[in-house]
mmCIF file of C-alpha atoms in Angstrom:
data_model
loop_
_atom_site.group_PDB
_atom_site.id
_atom_site.type_symbol
_atom_site.label_atom_id
_atom_site.label_comp_id
_atom_site.label_asym_id
_atom_site.label_seq_id
_atom_site.Cartn_x
_atom_site.Cartn_y
_atom_site.Cartn_z
ATOM 1 C CA MET A 1 0.304 20.216 -5.093
ATOM 2 C CA LYS A 2 0.367 16.990 -7.089
ATOM 3 C CA TYR A 3 -0.783 13.489 -6.110
ATOM 4 C CA TYR A 4 0.306 10.106 -7.355
ATOM 5 C CA HIS A 5 -1.110 6.620 -7.483
ATOM 6 C CA LEU A 6 1.452 4.456 -5.657
ATOM 7 C CA MET A 7 1.789 1.035 -7.268
ATOM 8 C CA ARG A 8 4.082 -1.938 -7.304
ATOM 9 C CA ASN A 9 6.684 -1.590 -10.040
ATOM 10 C CA PHE A 10 5.948 -4.659 -12.101
ATOM 11 C CA ASN A 11 8.833 -3.794 -14.446
ATOM 12 C CA SER A 12 11.234 -4.728 -11.654
ATOM 13 C CA ASP A 13 9.493 -8.016 -10.789
ATOM 14 C CA ILE A 14 11.984 -10.286 -12.535
ATOM 15 C CA GLY A 15 14.104 -11.796 -9.792
ATOM 16 C CA THR A 16 12.391 -9.955 -6.937
ATOM 17 C CA ILE A 17 10.710 -11.471 -3.899
ATOM 18 C CA PHE A 18 7.061 -12.433 -4.150
ATOM 19 C CA CYS A 19 5.547 -13.578 -0.858
ATOM 20 C CA GLU A 20 3.356 -16.349 -2.238
ATOM 21 C CA GLU A 21 2.232 -17.900 1.032
ATOM 22 C CA ALA A 22 1.269 -16.567 4.433
ATOM 23 C CA ASN A 23 0.111 -17.728 7.821
ATOM 24 C CA LEU A 24 -2.325 -15.094 9.047
ATOM 25 C CA PHE A 25 -3.281 -16.960 12.232
ATOM 26 C CA GLY A 26 -6.951 -16.168 11.588
ATOM 27 C CA PHE A 27 -6.324 -12.463 10.898
ATOM 28 C CA TYR A 28 -8.850 -10.945 8.457
ATOM 29 C CA GLU A 29 -7.087 -10.709 5.088
ATOM 30 C CA TYR A 30 -8.908 -7.560 3.876
ATOM 31 C CA ILE A 31 -8.285 -5.496 7.026
ATOM 32 C CA PHE A 32 -5.693 -3.260 5.378
ATOM 33 C CA VAL A 33 -8.099 -1.753 2.853
ATOM 34 C CA GLU A 34 -10.676 -0.733 5.451
ATOM 35 C CA GLY A 35 -8.843 2.362 6.679
ATOM 36 C CA LYS A 36 -9.566 1.535 10.311
ATOM 37 C CA GLU A 37 -7.135 1.595 13.204
ATOM 38 C CA ILE A 38 -5.994 -1.857 14.262
ATOM 39 C CA LYS A 39 -5.675 -2.427 17.989
ATOM 40 C CA ASP A 40 -4.728 -6.124 18.165
ATOM 41 C CA TRP A 41 -1.831 -7.043 15.893
ATOM 42 C CA ASP A 42 -0.707 -10.661 15.886
ATOM 43 C CA SER A 43 3.088 -10.528 15.679
ATOM 44 C CA ARG A 44 3.182 -14.195 14.597
ATOM 45 C CA ILE A 45 1.831 -13.337 11.125
ATOM 46 C CA THR A 46 4.371 -14.588 8.612
ATOM 47 C CA PHE A 47 4.811 -14.336 4.846
ATOM 48 C CA TYR A 48 6.932 -16.832 2.904
ATOM 49 C CA TYR A 49 8.892 -16.512 -0.333
ATOM 50 C CA GLU A 50 10.950 -18.892 -2.487
ATOM 51 C CA ASP A 51 13.827 -16.773 -3.776
ATOM 52 C CA GLY A 52 14.549 -13.321 -5.053
ATOM 53 C CA ARG A 53 15.952 -9.898 -4.476
ATOM 54 C CA ALA A 54 14.412 -7.849 -1.661
ATOM 55 C CA GLU A 55 12.908 -4.471 -2.550
ATOM 56 C CA ASP A 56 11.481 -1.742 -0.362
ATOM 57 C CA TYR A 57 7.919 -2.543 -1.466
ATOM 58 C CA LEU A 58 7.325 -6.304 -1.339
ATOM 59 C CA ASP A 59 4.744 -7.945 -3.546
ATOM 60 C CA ASN A 60 2.569 -10.524 -1.797
ATOM 61 C CA ILE A 61 -0.410 -12.806 -2.227
ATOM 62 C CA TYR A 62 -2.777 -10.515 -0.281
ATOM 63 C CA ASN A 63 -1.565 -7.260 -1.821
ATOM 64 C CA TRP A 64 -0.864 -5.906 1.664
ATOM 65 C CA PRO A 65 1.344 -2.788 1.726
ATOM 66 C CA ILE A 66 4.582 -4.365 2.970
ATOM 67 C CA PHE A 67 7.416 -1.838 3.106
ATOM 68 C CA SER A 68 10.971 -1.741 4.374
ATOM 69 C CA GLU A 69 12.384 0.102 7.353
ATOM 70 C CA ARG A 70 13.776 2.640 4.830
ATOM 71 C CA MET A 71 10.241 3.521 3.710
ATOM 72 C CA LYS A 72 8.996 3.692 7.298
ATOM 73 C CA LYS A 73 11.828 6.122 8.082
ATOM 74 C CA ILE A 74 10.712 8.415 5.246
ATOM 75 C CA LEU A 75 7.184 8.602 6.642
ATOM 76 C CA ASP A 76 8.587 9.236 10.121
ATOM 77 C CA ASP A 77 11.014 11.910 8.861
ATOM 78 C CA LEU A 78 8.218 13.698 6.956
ATOM 79 C CA ASN A 79 5.866 13.360 9.931
ATOM 80 C CA ILE A 80 3.234 11.666 7.759
ATOM 81 C CA LYS A 81 0.123 11.038 9.872
ATOM 82 C CA GLY A 82 -2.618 8.440 9.624
ATOM 83 C CA VAL A 83 -0.447 5.316 9.184
ATOM 84 C CA GLN A 84 0.129 2.459 11.594
ATOM 85 C CA PHE A 85 3.262 0.329 11.207
ATOM 86 C CA PHE A 86 3.213 -3.346 12.179
ATOM 87 C CA PRO A 87 6.374 -5.451 12.074
ATOM 88 C CA ILE A 88 5.954 -8.462 9.799
ATOM 89 C CA ASN A 89 7.817 -11.751 9.552
ATOM 90 C CA ILE A 90 9.142 -12.465 6.056
ATOM 91 C CA LYS A 91 10.771 -15.894 5.771
ATOM 92 C CA GLN A 92 12.533 -17.800 3.037
ATOM 93 C CA LYS A 93 10.587 -21.053 2.595
ATOM 94 C CA LYS A 94 13.508 -23.478 2.328
ATOM 95 C CA THR A 95 15.840 -22.062 4.987
ATOM 96 C CA ASN A 96 13.270 -20.350 7.251
ATOM 97 C CA GLU A 97 15.703 -17.404 7.331
ATOM 98 C CA ASN A 98 13.982 -14.183 8.388
ATOM 99 C CA LEU A 99 14.169 -11.101 6.162
ATOM 100 C CA SER A 100 14.138 -8.442 8.853
ATOM 101 C CA GLY A 101 13.125 -4.810 8.764
ATOM 102 C CA TYR A 102 9.700 -4.996 7.075
ATOM 103 C CA TYR A 103 6.366 -3.553 8.106
ATOM 104 C CA ILE A 104 2.738 -3.693 7.089
ATOM 105 C CA PHE A 105 1.475 -0.140 6.616
ATOM 106 C CA ASN A 106 -2.109 0.316 7.778
ATOM 107 C CA ILE A 107 -3.254 3.467 6.011
ATOM 108 C CA CYS A 108 -6.003 4.980 8.155
ATOM 109 C CA ASN A 109 -6.485 8.090 5.994
ATOM 110 C CA LEU A 110 -9.658 7.019 4.191
ATOM 111 C CA VAL A 111 -10.920 10.020 2.229
ATOM 112 C CA GLU A 112 -14.033 10.536 0.116
ATOM 113 C CA ALA A 113 -12.144 12.274 -2.669
ATOM 114 C CA LEU A 114 -12.838 10.510 -5.976
ATOM 115 C CA ASP A 115 -14.378 12.931 -8.467
ATOM 116 C CA LEU A 116 -16.999 10.582 -9.917
ATOM 117 C CA GLU A 117 -17.884 12.962 -12.748
ATOM 118 C CA LYS A 118 -14.325 13.234 -14.066
ATOM 119 C CA SER A 119 -12.834 9.817 -13.192
ATOM 120 C CA GLU A 120 -12.977 6.689 -15.326
ATOM 121 C CA TYR A 121 -14.139 3.686 -13.333
ATOM 122 C CA GLN A 122 -16.135 0.472 -13.542
ATOM 123 C CA ASN A 123 -19.165 -0.366 -11.421
ATOM 124 C CA SER A 124 -20.243 -3.809 -10.297
ATOM 125 C CA VAL A 125 -22.720 -5.471 -12.659
ATOM 126 C CA THR A 126 -24.719 -6.918 -9.770
ATOM 127 C CA ASN A 127 -24.560 -3.789 -7.596
ATOM 128 C CA PRO A 128 -23.956 -0.606 -9.615
ATOM 129 C CA SER A 129 -23.324 1.451 -6.462
ATOM 130 C CA ILE A 130 -20.052 -0.444 -5.912
ATOM 131 C CA ILE A 131 -16.922 0.635 -7.792
ATOM 132 C CA MET A 132 -14.988 -2.436 -8.949
ATOM 133 C CA GLY A 133 -12.035 -0.654 -10.526
ATOM 134 C CA VAL A 134 -10.687 2.807 -11.268
ATOM 135 C CA THR A 135 -8.854 3.257 -14.571
ATOM 136 C CA HIS A 136 -8.180 7.001 -14.426
ATOM 137 C CA PRO A 137 -8.847 8.546 -11.019
ATOM 138 C CA VAL A 138 -9.387 12.267 -10.583
ATOM 139 C CA LEU A 139 -9.110 13.400 -6.976
ATOM 140 C CA LYS A 140 -10.860 16.344 -5.373
ATOM 141 C CA GLU A 141 -8.016 18.667 -4.421
ATOM 142 C CA ASP A 142 -9.836 20.230 -1.469
ATOM 143 C CA LYS A 143 -10.321 16.767 0.075
ATOM 144 C CA VAL A 144 -6.741 15.451 -0.305
ATOM 145 C CA ASN A 145 -4.728 18.660 0.145
ATOM 146 C CA GLY A 146 -2.082 18.201 2.822
ATOM 147 C CA ILE A 147 -2.584 14.440 3.322
ATOM 148 C CA GLY A 148 0.668 12.540 2.754
ATOM 149 C CA ILE A 149 -0.763 9.071 2.065
ATOM 150 C CA LEU A 150 -4.353 7.943 1.679
ATOM 151 C CA ARG A 151 -6.890 5.496 0.340
ATOM 152 C CA LEU A 152 -10.197 6.471 -1.223
ATOM 153 C CA GLN A 153 -13.486 5.820 0.519
ATOM 154 C CA GLU A 154 -15.044 5.069 -2.875
ATOM 155 C CA TYR A 155 -12.370 2.525 -3.928
ATOM 156 C CA LYS A 156 -10.177 1.427 -1.046
ATOM 157 C CA GLU A 157 -7.730 -0.822 -2.897
ATOM 158 C CA SER A 158 -5.547 1.970 -4.314
ATOM 159 C CA ILE A 159 -2.963 4.014 -2.422
ATOM 160 C CA PHE A 160 -2.313 7.678 -3.254
ATOM 161 C CA ILE A 161 0.585 9.816 -2.057
ATOM 162 C CA SER A 162 1.496 13.486 -2.063
ATOM 163 C CA GLU A 163 4.184 14.975 -4.260
ATOM 164 C CA ARG A 164 6.256 15.611 -1.134
ATOM 165 C CA LEU A 165 6.247 11.917 -0.193
ATOM 166 C CA LYS A 166 6.914 10.793 -3.771
ATOM 167 C CA LYS A 167 9.892 13.170 -4.020
ATOM 168 C CA ALA A 168 11.405 11.774 -0.805
ATOM 169 C CA MET A 169 10.904 8.195 -2.027
ATOM 170 C CA VAL A 170 12.636 8.966 -5.327
ATOM 171 C CA GLU A 171 15.500 10.850 -3.628
ATOM 172 C CA ARG A 172 16.124 7.891 -1.306
ATOM 173 C CA ASN A 173 15.859 5.343 -4.111
ATOM 174 C CA ILE A 174 12.925 3.370 -2.684
ATOM 175 C CA THR A 175 12.632 0.255 -4.843
ATOM 176 C CA GLY A 176 9.648 -1.779 -5.987
ATOM 177 C CA CYS A 177 7.406 1.269 -6.531
ATOM 178 C CA SER A 178 6.017 3.095 -9.490
ATOM 179 C CA PHE A 179 4.074 6.319 -9.530
ATOM 180 C CA ARG A 180 1.372 7.621 -11.824
ATOM 181 C CA GLU A 181 0.360 11.231 -11.467
ATOM 182 C CA VAL A 182 -3.374 11.686 -11.008
ATOM 183 C CA LYS A 183 -5.415 14.698 -11.980
ATOM 184 C CA LEU A 184 -6.984 16.953 -9.385
ATOM 185 C CA SER A 185 -10.256 18.811 -9.688
#
């Protein structure tokens, strides 16, 4: 089994939507990297964009995983577990027109799977026990095997997906994504 780092496709950014503003109504902006189940979703939360072409993975000011209904359907069809889907309001700033069919994905699969001996990463200068960035992750195969989508306990900002999920995304032409295969140990 192979795993991939799921990223925004910055090569497709020209002319695509970037949600540059948001009204979170007091919602904690870092909640989606914690890997915890969310019980109280505020359906008023709204992201705003100027112009652009909609993709399946929308870039935004908070780097929240905002995906289309098409992507949600893939996870449903593959019976991928450990993800909550929250409908999100995406509005064009000038017209207030709503771009429907988008969700925030709350990835609750938080796995301690980074092979610290084989990965390349940077620690915090002020607190060396904190990982500030991962350049070349190596995942422990026995920890990730069978999980469709996950975040790492050691570095929660990145999203990793199974080969099965990546294949379905490519087959269904999910836009706005890029994939980088990661090594397993």
